[in-house]
Structure formats: structure tokens, C-alpha cells
Amino acid sequence: MTGLWTIIAAVVSFAIAGLMGIWLIPLLKKIHFGQTIREEGPKWHNSKQGTPIMGGFMFIAASVVAGVVCVLLYHAFGVKETSLMSAKIFAGMFMALAFGAIGFIDDYIKAVKKRNLGLTAVQKLVLQFIVAIAYLVTIALFGGRTETFIPFYGMLDIGIFYYPLSAILIVGVVNAANLTDGIDGLDGSVTFFMAIFFMLIASYISRTGVSIMSAALAGGCLGFLIWNFHPAKVFMGDTGSLYLGGYVCALAFALDMPIMLILIALIYICEMFSVILQVLYFKATKGKRLFKMSPIHHHFEMCGWSEIKIVIVFSVFTVICGAVAFLVIAYGNYRIPAFTV
């Protein structure tokens, strides 16, 4: 019966996201919420100028509605979870929405003010750390501990260091998800597979509420890809990409295994570090480039890869990372903490 709610969440979320595109895309066009292409980006992206942004509302609405309703129904008809577990689920949802709100502000500036860069980097980071800290404080108030799963070791209590490290990890992953959104269908595709593996892991360790959340995200991403796969009719914008990063973090923390983000969300992290390495190398060599362009998906574009090929290769890589993560959970000395059962 518990698995049924997971399936329902995925199907409902997919349907909502897919159907929303029918009226949302024309609306975004009507109010002129279109993408402004960066001058330093690949020249062939100029054809995407004016493509509607903020399409992330499709999977945001879908995952929130399907996830919340199915979790509540599961609680009503299934086994009730602890207040801590419920807090992790719903606080995680609010955290993702808050990151999406930051992205919305950024998109609004881009679309209405016609400033492609939107919020400044400092403004984004301050707002993002406020959201991450608020989430961690909320979990702590509901009795959350400072333990985390370490592969092949078990649960490790890292004490007070848990909070600053967690805040940095959350903000880092959220921004990495944002950097991954650069070509048609990429961010939605890799996040779909991340959500699938979080769903499998949650089901394996009997965290049904988290499994439902994961399924809702997977369904929403798939419904969005109907409209976002190449050639994209709509972009998710920062509204969507920051939401995805926050949601993925929420899933990992709800499972008490934030360290697994490094493996499951490795594509995000590779995208982020390709930008960091590019900047450091450029400064160290006084003008030379390590990659033809960063984030790294643009490097492969410059090497002649099609957008579809990049999406497929990056998605396959994410599937491999997810499979390894699942095996680590299955055989890496994972034990369900007693306080979260």
C-alpha cells in the first residue's frame, strides 16, 4: 500500500507539469517573460533569444501539490511518521520553495529589467544562506541530531560542525544545479534520475514519505521535459533550477545522508567545479583557458557535441552515480537511526 502512494505521486505530478505547459507557455509569451541570451555564450544559442523562462513553475506546482497531498494521505491511511520526519519532509519542501522564490526574483529582473545577470552574486548568496540556515534551525528545533551517514562506517556525529558544513553544502549544491541549467533538457533530465535514485534508496530503507517526495519530483521533471527537451519551448529559469537544487538537498537531508549528494548529484558538482577551475586557471595563467567554455556542458558543445548527446551522456553518468550510491547504501554499513524510525 505504501508503494501505491509513491506511484500516485509520480503520475499526478507528471500530469500536472505536462498539462500546465499548455497554458503557461502562451502566458509567459504574452507577458514577454523571455530569455536574454548572454553575449559570451555559444553563438548558436542566439536563436533561443526570447524563449519563455520561469517554466520551472510547471514542476514546482506539480511536485508540491502531488507530494504534499500524497504524503498527507499516506499519513492519514498509512503508518504515521515521527514529528521529526514530517518536519524534514515539509521543511524541505519550504526550503526548495524559498530557493525557487530567490530564482523568481532573479528571473523577474532578467525578464522585466532586461538585465541578463539578474541579482548580484552577493545578493544571491546572502539570501541562499538565510534559507539554508532557516531550514537547519527548523530541523534542529524538531529534535534533529548532528549525525550523518558515512559510507562503510555508519552514522557519525560531527557535532557543531554539522551546521556550517551543511549550510555550505546546501548553498553549493543549489548553485551547482543552477549552473547545470544551460542547454535544453539537461537540468531536468539529470535531476529526474537523481530523484529516481533517492526514491529507490528511500524505499529500500522504508522512508515512505521521502520516497513520495522523490517520486513527485521525478514526475514533475518528466512532465516538464515534454516542453523543455530540445528544441525547448520553455526554459525553467533560475526559478526552476534553484528549486531543483533545494529539493534534491531536502531529499538527502531527510534521509540523513547529505554526504551522498556528492555522489548522486555529481553532475551538478562537476558543472560547478568546471567554472571554479576555469576562473582559477584563467587568473593563474593570465588569460589562458582550461576549458573551451564553462560550465563544462558548453565545453562539450564547443567540441561539436549536440545538445541531445550531452543530455544523454550526462544522464547516463547520473544513472551510474545513482546506482553506485544505491549499492553503497545497501552494502556500506548503513543503519537506520533509531530516532527517525
PDB file of C-alpha atoms in Angstrom, residues 184-186 189 224-234 307-309 311-312 315:
ATOM      1  CA  ASP A 184      17.746  22.183 -23.491  1.00  0.00           C
ATOM      2  CA  GLY A 185      16.613  19.391 -21.200  1.00  0.00           C
ATOM      3  CA  LEU A 186      19.854  18.971 -19.245  1.00  0.00           C
ATOM      4  CA  SER A 189      16.915  15.154 -17.153  1.00  0.00           C
ATOM      5  CA  PHE A 224       8.407  19.499 -17.764  1.00  0.00           C
ATOM      6  CA  LEU A 225      10.733  17.771 -20.226  1.00  0.00           C
ATOM      7  CA  ILE A 226       7.811  17.416 -22.640  1.00  0.00           C
ATOM      8  CA  TRP A 227       8.232  21.152 -23.188  1.00  0.00           C
ATOM      9  CA  ASN A 228      11.908  21.619 -22.353  1.00  0.00           C
ATOM     10  CA  PHE A 229      13.607  18.846 -24.332  1.00  0.00           C
ATOM     11  CA  HIS A 230      15.460  20.039 -27.433  1.00  0.00           C
ATOM     12  CA  PRO A 231      14.285  22.191 -29.095  1.00  0.00           C
ATOM     13  CA  ALA A 232      12.984  23.765 -25.906  1.00  0.00           C
ATOM     14  CA  LYS A 233       9.712  25.650 -25.985  1.00  0.00           C
ATOM     15  CA  VAL A 234      10.338  26.980 -22.474  1.00  0.00           C
ATOM     16  CA  GLU A 307      22.647  19.258 -27.014  1.00  0.00           C
ATOM     17  CA  ILE A 308      20.824  15.921 -27.154  1.00  0.00           C
ATOM     18  CA  LYS A 309      24.104  13.971 -26.961  1.00  0.00           C
ATOM     19  CA  VAL A 311      21.900  15.345 -22.177  1.00  0.00           C
ATOM     20  CA  ILE A 312      22.120  11.615 -22.874  1.00  0.00           C
ATOM     21  CA  SER A 315      22.070  11.413 -17.785  1.00  0.00           C
TER      22      SER A 315
END
